[in-house]
Amino acid sequence: MSELNLILFGPPGAGKGTQADRLRNDFRLPFISTGDMLRGNVKEGTELGQEAQKYMDAGELVPDELIVKMAAERLNESDALDGFILDGFPRTIEQAKALDKQLTEVGRRVTAAILVDVPDQEVVRRISGRRLCVKSGHNYHVDFDPPKREGVCDQDGSRLIQRDDDKDEVVRNRLKVYHDQTEPLIDYFDDQGLMRRIDGTRSPAEVHDHIRAVIATLRMEDDV
Ligand code: ADP
Ligand code: ADP
């Protein structure tokens, strides 16, 4: 059976991170989130983190050359050589082309791009209630997925915080950036027959089942 090289994408707040936590347990594939990697760099104060932070705070995309280099290095690590799930990358046509080029050079290709689709109004509701565990980034929502104890992570007891870029005015800009720069990827992947759409407005469990079914079908198609 050949490898699964998957892209998970969709508007901010669509539930990609939530699904990542679940899919990690289902498939032995590394889950690579460029947003998490950038936040790690900001926290550690690396040169990349310092450069990226101003874009992230404004809800803008970090320039392609910085992101492409960071993602390429990560994909070259040994755990990603037999497949991966990418979250939040590629986010522009330029990035998608760079990824294709990197994979093609070593005889690999993207298996599918899974779009978790959610309308803007729902995005705003989800992001305004999103809370993250300060230690390992576990995801919660104050109404839709509350922790057992308010403000405390169920999994490791750490404090829950709101991301700086989850404040209202930044969210509106992130949505605009998504529509302008990332949505064109739908046609890009469609043209290559790689697009799979998921209704992200369903419950986390239903979305999870749907994504698993899509991946199971991809595996079967690959086996025949
Ligand atoms: P979201 O909640 O929008 O899915 P992420 O955690 O994926 O957010 O990303 C947070 C921020 O990190 C983005 O708003 C952007 O500034 C930056 N970022 C993450 N991935 C990319 C990328 N592939 N290209 C450019 N910027 C990125
Ligand atoms: P993304 O990684 O796509 O930016 P998240 O997984 O962080 O999105 O989800 C955004 C917020 O919405 C979180 O607070 C999360 O708990 C909540 N959420 C995720 N999936 C669903 C869902 N299917 N229904 C309702 N709320 C959800």
Short mmCIF file of N, CA, C and O in Angstrom, two decimals, residues 92-195:
data_model
loop_
_atom_site.label_atom_id
_atom_site.label_comp_id
_atom_site.label_asym_id
_atom_site.label_seq_id
_atom_site.Cartn_x
_atom_site.Cartn_y
_atom_site.Cartn_z
N THR A 92 -1.60 29.18 -0.03
CA THR A 92 -1.63 30.00 -1.24
C THR A 92 -1.26 29.07 -2.41
O THR A 92 -0.68 28.01 -2.20
N ILE A 93 -1.59 29.53 -3.63
CA ILE A 93 -1.23 28.74 -4.81
C ILE A 93 0.29 28.56 -4.89
O ILE A 93 0.78 27.48 -5.19
N GLU A 94 0.99 29.65 -4.57
CA GLU A 94 2.46 29.61 -4.57
C GLU A 94 2.98 28.49 -3.67
O GLU A 94 3.86 27.71 -4.04
N GLN A 95 2.41 28.40 -2.47
CA GLN A 95 2.84 27.36 -1.52
C GLN A 95 2.49 25.96 -2.06
O GLN A 95 3.27 25.01 -1.91
N ALA A 96 1.31 25.85 -2.68
CA ALA A 96 0.88 24.55 -3.20
C ALA A 96 1.85 24.09 -4.30
O ALA A 96 2.23 22.91 -4.38
N LYS A 97 2.28 25.04 -5.13
CA LYS A 97 3.21 24.68 -6.21
C LYS A 97 4.56 24.26 -5.64
O LYS A 97 5.19 23.32 -6.13
N ALA A 98 4.99 24.97 -4.59
CA ALA A 98 6.28 24.61 -3.96
C ALA A 98 6.20 23.20 -3.35
O ALA A 98 7.14 22.42 -3.46
N LEU A 99 5.05 22.89 -2.74
CA LEU A 99 4.89 21.55 -2.16
C LEU A 99 4.91 20.48 -3.26
O LEU A 99 5.60 19.46 -3.15
N ASP A 100 4.16 20.73 -4.34
CA ASP A 100 4.14 19.78 -5.46
C ASP A 100 5.56 19.52 -5.97
O ASP A 100 5.94 18.38 -6.23
N LYS A 101 6.31 20.62 -6.09
CA LYS A 101 7.67 20.50 -6.64
C LYS A 101 8.53 19.65 -5.72
O LYS A 101 9.22 18.72 -6.17
N GLN A 102 8.45 19.94 -4.42
CA GLN A 102 9.26 19.18 -3.46
C GLN A 102 8.92 17.69 -3.51
O GLN A 102 9.81 16.84 -3.52
N LEU A 103 7.64 17.37 -3.57
CA LEU A 103 7.23 15.96 -3.57
C LEU A 103 7.61 15.28 -4.89
O LEU A 103 8.11 14.16 -4.90
N THR A 104 7.35 15.99 -5.99
CA THR A 104 7.63 15.40 -7.30
C THR A 104 9.10 15.02 -7.45
O THR A 104 9.44 13.98 -8.01
N GLU A 105 9.96 15.90 -6.88
CA GLU A 105 11.41 15.64 -7.01
C GLU A 105 11.82 14.30 -6.40
O GLU A 105 12.83 13.72 -6.78
N VAL A 106 11.02 13.81 -5.44
CA VAL A 106 11.37 12.51 -4.83
C VAL A 106 10.32 11.45 -5.17
O VAL A 106 10.14 10.46 -4.46
N GLY A 107 9.58 11.69 -6.28
CA GLY A 107 8.63 10.68 -6.77
C GLY A 107 7.40 10.52 -5.90
O GLY A 107 6.77 9.46 -5.90
N ARG A 108 7.05 11.57 -5.16
CA ARG A 108 5.85 11.49 -4.31
C ARG A 108 4.81 12.47 -4.84
O ARG A 108 5.08 13.29 -5.71
N ARG A 109 3.59 12.38 -4.28
CA ARG A 109 2.55 13.33 -4.69
C ARG A 109 1.54 13.48 -3.57
O ARG A 109 1.46 12.62 -2.67
N VAL A 110 0.73 14.54 -3.64
CA VAL A 110 -0.36 14.73 -2.68
C VAL A 110 -1.44 13.70 -3.00
O VAL A 110 -1.80 13.51 -4.16
N THR A 111 -1.96 13.02 -1.96
CA THR A 111 -3.00 12.01 -2.18
C THR A 111 -4.38 12.67 -2.28
O THR A 111 -5.20 12.30 -3.12
N ALA A 112 -4.66 13.62 -1.40
CA ALA A 112 -5.95 14.31 -1.43
C ALA A 112 -5.88 15.58 -0.58
O ALA A 112 -5.04 15.69 0.32
N ALA A 113 -6.78 16.53 -0.90
CA ALA A 113 -6.92 17.75 -0.10
C ALA A 113 -8.33 17.74 0.48
O ALA A 113 -9.31 17.72 -0.29
N ILE A 114 -8.42 17.70 1.78
CA ILE A 114 -9.73 17.60 2.44
C ILE A 114 -10.13 18.97 2.97
O ILE A 114 -9.45 19.54 3.82
N LEU A 115 -11.22 19.49 2.41
CA LEU A 115 -11.71 20.82 2.82
C LEU A 115 -12.77 20.65 3.91
O LEU A 115 -13.80 20.02 3.69
N VAL A 116 -12.51 21.22 5.08
CA VAL A 116 -13.51 21.25 6.15
C VAL A 116 -14.21 22.61 6.02
O VAL A 116 -13.64 23.65 6.35
N ASP A 117 -15.43 22.57 5.50
CA ASP A 117 -16.08 23.81 5.10
C ASP A 117 -17.08 24.31 6.15
O ASP A 117 -17.92 23.54 6.62
N VAL A 118 -16.96 25.59 6.51
CA VAL A 118 -17.83 26.19 7.52
C VAL A 118 -18.09 27.64 7.09
O VAL A 118 -17.15 28.34 6.70
N PRO A 119 -19.36 28.11 7.14
CA PRO A 119 -19.62 29.50 6.73
C PRO A 119 -19.05 30.53 7.72
O PRO A 119 -18.84 30.21 8.90
N ASP A 120 -18.84 31.75 7.22
CA ASP A 120 -18.17 32.79 8.02
C ASP A 120 -18.81 33.03 9.39
O ASP A 120 -18.11 33.18 10.39
N GLN A 121 -20.14 33.06 9.41
CA GLN A 121 -20.85 33.36 10.65
C GLN A 121 -20.49 32.33 11.75
O GLN A 121 -20.28 32.67 12.91
N GLU A 122 -20.41 31.07 11.35
CA GLU A 122 -20.07 30.00 12.29
C GLU A 122 -18.59 30.09 12.70
O GLU A 122 -18.25 29.84 13.85
N VAL A 123 -17.76 30.51 11.76
CA VAL A 123 -16.34 30.70 12.07
C VAL A 123 -16.19 31.70 13.22
O VAL A 123 -15.46 31.46 14.18
N VAL A 124 -16.91 32.80 13.12
CA VAL A 124 -16.80 33.85 14.14
C VAL A 124 -17.26 33.30 15.50
O VAL A 124 -16.62 33.52 16.53
N ARG A 125 -18.36 32.54 15.52
CA ARG A 125 -18.85 31.96 16.78
C ARG A 125 -17.84 31.00 17.38
O ARG A 125 -17.58 30.99 18.57
N ARG A 126 -17.25 30.20 16.52
CA ARG A 126 -16.30 29.21 17.02
C ARG A 126 -15.03 29.86 17.54
O ARG A 126 -14.51 29.50 18.58
N ILE A 127 -14.51 30.83 16.77
CA ILE A 127 -13.23 31.40 17.17
C ILE A 127 -13.37 32.26 18.43
O ILE A 127 -12.49 32.27 19.28
N SER A 128 -14.51 32.95 18.56
CA SER A 128 -14.64 33.82 19.73
C SER A 128 -14.69 32.99 21.02
O SER A 128 -14.30 33.46 22.08
N GLY A 129 -15.13 31.72 20.92
CA GLY A 129 -15.19 30.88 22.13
C GLY A 129 -14.02 29.91 22.25
O GLY A 129 -13.97 29.10 23.18
N ARG A 130 -13.08 29.98 21.31
CA ARG A 130 -11.97 29.01 21.33
C ARG A 130 -11.01 29.29 22.49
O ARG A 130 -10.64 30.41 22.74
N ARG A 131 -10.63 28.24 23.18
CA ARG A 131 -9.62 28.34 24.24
C ARG A 131 -8.60 27.23 24.03
O ARG A 131 -8.94 26.13 23.61
N LEU A 132 -7.35 27.54 24.33
CA LEU A 132 -6.28 26.57 24.12
C LEU A 132 -5.51 26.33 25.40
O LEU A 132 -5.31 27.26 26.18
N CYS A 133 -5.07 25.10 25.57
CA CYS A 133 -4.23 24.75 26.71
C CYS A 133 -2.85 25.38 26.49
O CYS A 133 -2.25 25.23 25.43
N VAL A 134 -2.38 26.12 27.49
CA VAL A 134 -1.16 26.89 27.34
C VAL A 134 0.06 25.98 27.13
O VAL A 134 1.02 26.37 26.49
N LYS A 135 -0.04 24.73 27.61
CA LYS A 135 1.12 23.84 27.53
C LYS A 135 1.20 23.11 26.19
O LYS A 135 2.17 23.22 25.47
N SER A 136 0.11 22.38 25.84
CA SER A 136 0.25 21.56 24.64
C SER A 136 -0.78 21.86 23.55
O SER A 136 -0.90 21.11 22.59
N GLY A 137 -1.54 22.96 23.74
CA GLY A 137 -2.41 23.40 22.65
C GLY A 137 -3.72 22.65 22.51
O GLY A 137 -4.42 22.84 21.51
N HIS A 138 -4.10 21.79 23.49
CA HIS A 138 -5.40 21.11 23.37
C HIS A 138 -6.50 22.17 23.23
O HIS A 138 -6.46 23.20 23.88
N ASN A 139 -7.49 21.81 22.40
CA ASN A 139 -8.52 22.74 21.97
C ASN A 139 -9.81 22.62 22.75
O ASN A 139 -10.29 21.52 22.98
N TYR A 140 -10.42 23.74 23.10
CA TYR A 140 -11.75 23.73 23.75
C TYR A 140 -12.59 24.83 23.16
O TYR A 140 -12.09 25.72 22.47
N HIS A 141 -13.91 24.77 23.46
CA HIS A 141 -14.78 25.90 23.14
C HIS A 141 -15.67 26.13 24.35
O HIS A 141 -16.20 25.17 24.92
N VAL A 142 -15.82 27.40 24.75
CA VAL A 142 -16.54 27.69 26.00
C VAL A 142 -17.97 27.14 25.99
O VAL A 142 -18.48 26.74 27.04
N ASP A 143 -18.62 27.08 24.81
CA ASP A 143 -19.99 26.54 24.75
C ASP A 143 -20.05 25.14 24.13
O ASP A 143 -20.76 24.27 24.60
N PHE A 144 -19.31 24.94 23.01
CA PHE A 144 -19.49 23.70 22.22
C PHE A 144 -18.66 22.54 22.74
O PHE A 144 -18.97 21.38 22.48
N ASP A 145 -17.58 22.83 23.45
CA ASP A 145 -16.69 21.76 23.91
C ASP A 145 -15.97 22.23 25.18
O ASP A 145 -14.74 22.35 25.22
N PRO A 146 -16.77 22.51 26.23
CA PRO A 146 -16.15 23.11 27.43
C PRO A 146 -15.34 22.10 28.23
O PRO A 146 -15.65 20.90 28.22
N PRO A 147 -14.28 22.57 28.90
CA PRO A 147 -13.52 21.67 29.78
C PRO A 147 -14.36 21.35 31.02
O PRO A 147 -15.32 22.06 31.31
N LYS A 148 -14.00 20.29 31.72
CA LYS A 148 -14.77 19.92 32.92
C LYS A 148 -14.69 21.03 33.97
O LYS A 148 -15.68 21.35 34.62
N ARG A 149 -13.49 21.60 34.14
CA ARG A 149 -13.34 22.75 35.05
C ARG A 149 -13.01 23.98 34.25
O ARG A 149 -12.05 23.96 33.45
N GLU A 150 -13.77 25.05 34.44
CA GLU A 150 -13.57 26.24 33.62
C GLU A 150 -12.11 26.74 33.66
O GLU A 150 -11.52 26.86 34.74
N GLY A 151 -11.55 26.99 32.50
CA GLY A 151 -10.22 27.57 32.42
C GLY A 151 -9.07 26.59 32.65
O GLY A 151 -7.91 26.99 32.69
N VAL A 152 -9.41 25.27 32.78
CA VAL A 152 -8.36 24.29 33.07
C VAL A 152 -8.42 23.13 32.06
O VAL A 152 -9.50 22.60 31.79
N CYS A 153 -7.27 22.74 31.49
CA CYS A 153 -7.23 21.66 30.50
C CYS A 153 -7.55 20.31 31.14
O CYS A 153 -6.94 19.94 32.15
N ASP A 154 -8.50 19.56 30.55
CA ASP A 154 -8.86 18.23 31.07
C ASP A 154 -7.68 17.27 31.00
O ASP A 154 -7.54 16.38 31.84
N GLN A 155 -6.84 17.45 29.95
CA GLN A 155 -5.83 16.43 29.70
C GLN A 155 -4.58 16.58 30.53
O GLN A 155 -3.96 15.60 30.91
N ASP A 156 -4.17 17.83 30.81
CA ASP A 156 -2.95 17.95 31.63
C ASP A 156 -3.03 19.01 32.73
O ASP A 156 -2.00 19.35 33.32
N GLY A 157 -4.24 19.53 32.98
CA GLY A 157 -4.40 20.45 34.11
C GLY A 157 -3.81 21.84 33.90
O GLY A 157 -3.79 22.66 34.83
N SER A 158 -3.34 22.15 32.67
CA SER A 158 -2.76 23.47 32.42
C SER A 158 -3.85 24.53 32.26
O SER A 158 -5.02 24.21 32.07
N ARG A 159 -3.43 25.77 32.28
CA ARG A 159 -4.34 26.90 32.14
C ARG A 159 -4.81 27.02 30.68
O ARG A 159 -4.05 26.71 29.76
N LEU A 160 -6.07 27.46 30.49
CA LEU A 160 -6.57 27.70 29.13
C LEU A 160 -6.51 29.19 28.82
O LEU A 160 -6.86 30.01 29.66
N ILE A 161 -6.08 29.50 27.59
CA ILE A 161 -5.97 30.91 27.19
C ILE A 161 -6.66 31.15 25.85
O ILE A 161 -6.95 30.20 25.12
N GLN A 162 -6.88 32.45 25.54
CA GLN A 162 -7.38 32.80 24.20
C GLN A 162 -6.20 33.28 23.37
O GLN A 162 -5.35 34.05 23.86
N ARG A 163 -6.11 32.82 22.11
CA ARG A 163 -5.03 33.28 21.24
C ARG A 163 -5.20 34.77 20.94
O ARG A 163 -6.31 35.23 20.73
N ASP A 164 -4.07 35.50 20.86
CA ASP A 164 -4.13 36.94 20.56
C ASP A 164 -4.85 37.19 19.24
O ASP A 164 -5.62 38.14 19.10
N ASP A 165 -4.59 36.31 18.25
CA ASP A 165 -5.19 36.56 16.93
C ASP A 165 -6.63 36.03 16.85
O ASP A 165 -7.23 36.05 15.78
N ASP A 166 -7.18 35.58 17.96
CA ASP A 166 -8.60 35.18 17.98
C ASP A 166 -9.50 36.33 18.43
O ASP A 166 -10.71 36.16 18.60
N LYS A 167 -8.93 37.52 18.62
CA LYS A 167 -9.75 38.69 18.95
C LYS A 167 -10.51 39.11 17.69
O LYS A 167 -10.00 38.96 16.57
N ASP A 168 -11.72 39.68 17.92
CA ASP A 168 -12.67 39.95 16.82
C ASP A 168 -12.11 40.60 15.55
O ASP A 168 -12.33 40.11 14.45
N GLU A 169 -11.38 41.73 15.72
CA GLU A 169 -10.98 42.48 14.52
C GLU A 169 -9.95 41.68 13.71
O GLU A 169 -9.94 41.73 12.48
N VAL A 170 -9.12 40.90 14.40
CA VAL A 170 -8.12 40.10 13.67
C VAL A 170 -8.82 38.94 12.93
O VAL A 170 -8.47 38.60 11.81
N VAL A 171 -9.85 38.37 13.57
CA VAL A 171 -10.58 37.26 12.95
C VAL A 171 -11.19 37.69 11.62
O VAL A 171 -11.13 36.96 10.63
N ARG A 172 -11.75 38.89 11.60
CA ARG A 172 -12.36 39.37 10.35
C ARG A 172 -11.32 39.45 9.24
O ARG A 172 -11.57 39.08 8.10
N ASN A 173 -10.13 39.91 9.60
CA ASN A 173 -9.08 39.98 8.57
C ASN A 173 -8.63 38.59 8.14
O ASN A 173 -8.39 38.33 6.96
N ARG A 174 -8.54 37.65 9.09
CA ARG A 174 -8.12 36.29 8.73
C ARG A 174 -9.12 35.66 7.76
O ARG A 174 -8.74 34.92 6.85
N LEU A 175 -10.40 35.96 7.98
CA LEU A 175 -11.42 35.43 7.06
C LEU A 175 -11.27 36.01 5.66
O LEU A 175 -11.38 35.30 4.66
N LYS A 176 -10.99 37.31 5.61
CA LYS A 176 -10.81 37.96 4.31
C LYS A 176 -9.59 37.34 3.59
O LYS A 176 -9.66 37.00 2.40
N VAL A 177 -8.53 37.17 4.35
CA VAL A 177 -7.32 36.58 3.78
C VAL A 177 -7.62 35.16 3.28
O VAL A 177 -7.17 34.75 2.21
N TYR A 178 -8.42 34.42 4.04
CA TYR A 178 -8.78 33.05 3.61
C TYR A 178 -9.50 33.10 2.26
O TYR A 178 -9.15 32.37 1.33
N HIS A 179 -10.52 33.97 2.17
CA HIS A 179 -11.29 34.02 0.92
C HIS A 179 -10.42 34.47 -0.26
O HIS A 179 -10.53 33.94 -1.36
N ASP A 180 -9.55 35.46 -0.01
CA ASP A 180 -8.74 36.01 -1.11
C ASP A 180 -7.62 35.06 -1.53
O ASP A 180 -7.36 34.89 -2.72
N GLN A 181 -6.92 34.49 -0.55
CA GLN A 181 -5.66 33.81 -0.89
C GLN A 181 -5.71 32.29 -0.81
O GLN A 181 -4.96 31.60 -1.50
N THR A 182 -6.57 31.76 0.06
CA THR A 182 -6.57 30.30 0.24
C THR A 182 -7.69 29.62 -0.56
O THR A 182 -7.48 28.53 -1.10
N GLU A 183 -8.84 30.27 -0.67
CA GLU A 183 -9.95 29.64 -1.39
C GLU A 183 -9.61 29.26 -2.84
O GLU A 183 -10.11 28.24 -3.33
N PRO A 184 -8.77 30.05 -3.53
CA PRO A 184 -8.40 29.64 -4.90
C PRO A 184 -7.80 28.22 -4.96
O PRO A 184 -7.79 27.59 -6.02
N LEU A 185 -7.34 27.70 -3.82
CA LEU A 185 -6.80 26.34 -3.81
C LEU A 185 -7.87 25.30 -4.11
O LEU A 185 -7.56 24.20 -4.56
N ILE A 186 -9.14 25.65 -3.87
CA ILE A 186 -10.22 24.68 -4.14
C ILE A 186 -10.19 24.30 -5.62
O ILE A 186 -10.20 23.12 -5.97
N ASP A 187 -10.12 25.32 -6.49
CA ASP A 187 -10.06 25.03 -7.94
C ASP A 187 -8.76 24.33 -8.31
O ASP A 187 -8.74 23.43 -9.15
N TYR A 188 -7.69 24.75 -7.65
CA TYR A 188 -6.37 24.17 -7.93
C TYR A 188 -6.40 22.66 -7.67
O TYR A 188 -5.97 21.86 -8.50
N PHE A 189 -6.94 22.26 -6.51
CA PHE A 189 -6.99 20.82 -6.18
C PHE A 189 -8.07 20.10 -6.99
O PHE A 189 -7.90 18.94 -7.35
N ASP A 190 -9.18 20.80 -7.25
CA ASP A 190 -10.25 20.22 -8.06
C ASP A 190 -9.73 19.82 -9.43
O ASP A 190 -10.02 18.72 -9.92
N ASP A 191 -8.95 20.72 -10.04
CA ASP A 191 -8.42 20.46 -11.38
C ASP A 191 -7.55 19.20 -11.40
O ASP A 191 -7.43 18.54 -12.43
N GLN A 192 -6.96 18.89 -10.25
CA GLN A 192 -6.11 17.68 -10.20
C GLN A 192 -6.86 16.47 -9.68
O GLN A 192 -6.27 15.42 -9.44
N GLY A 193 -8.18 16.65 -9.46
CA GLY A 193 -9.00 15.54 -8.97
C GLY A 193 -8.69 15.17 -7.52
O GLY A 193 -8.97 14.05 -7.08
N LEU A 194 -8.16 16.13 -6.76
CA LEU A 194 -7.74 15.81 -5.39
C LEU A 194 -8.70 16.30 -4.31
O LEU A 194 -8.55 15.95 -3.13
N MET A 195 -9.69 17.11 -4.70
CA MET A 195 -10.55 17.76 -3.69
C MET A 195 -11.56 16.80 -3.06
O MET A 195 -12.24 16.06 -3.77
#
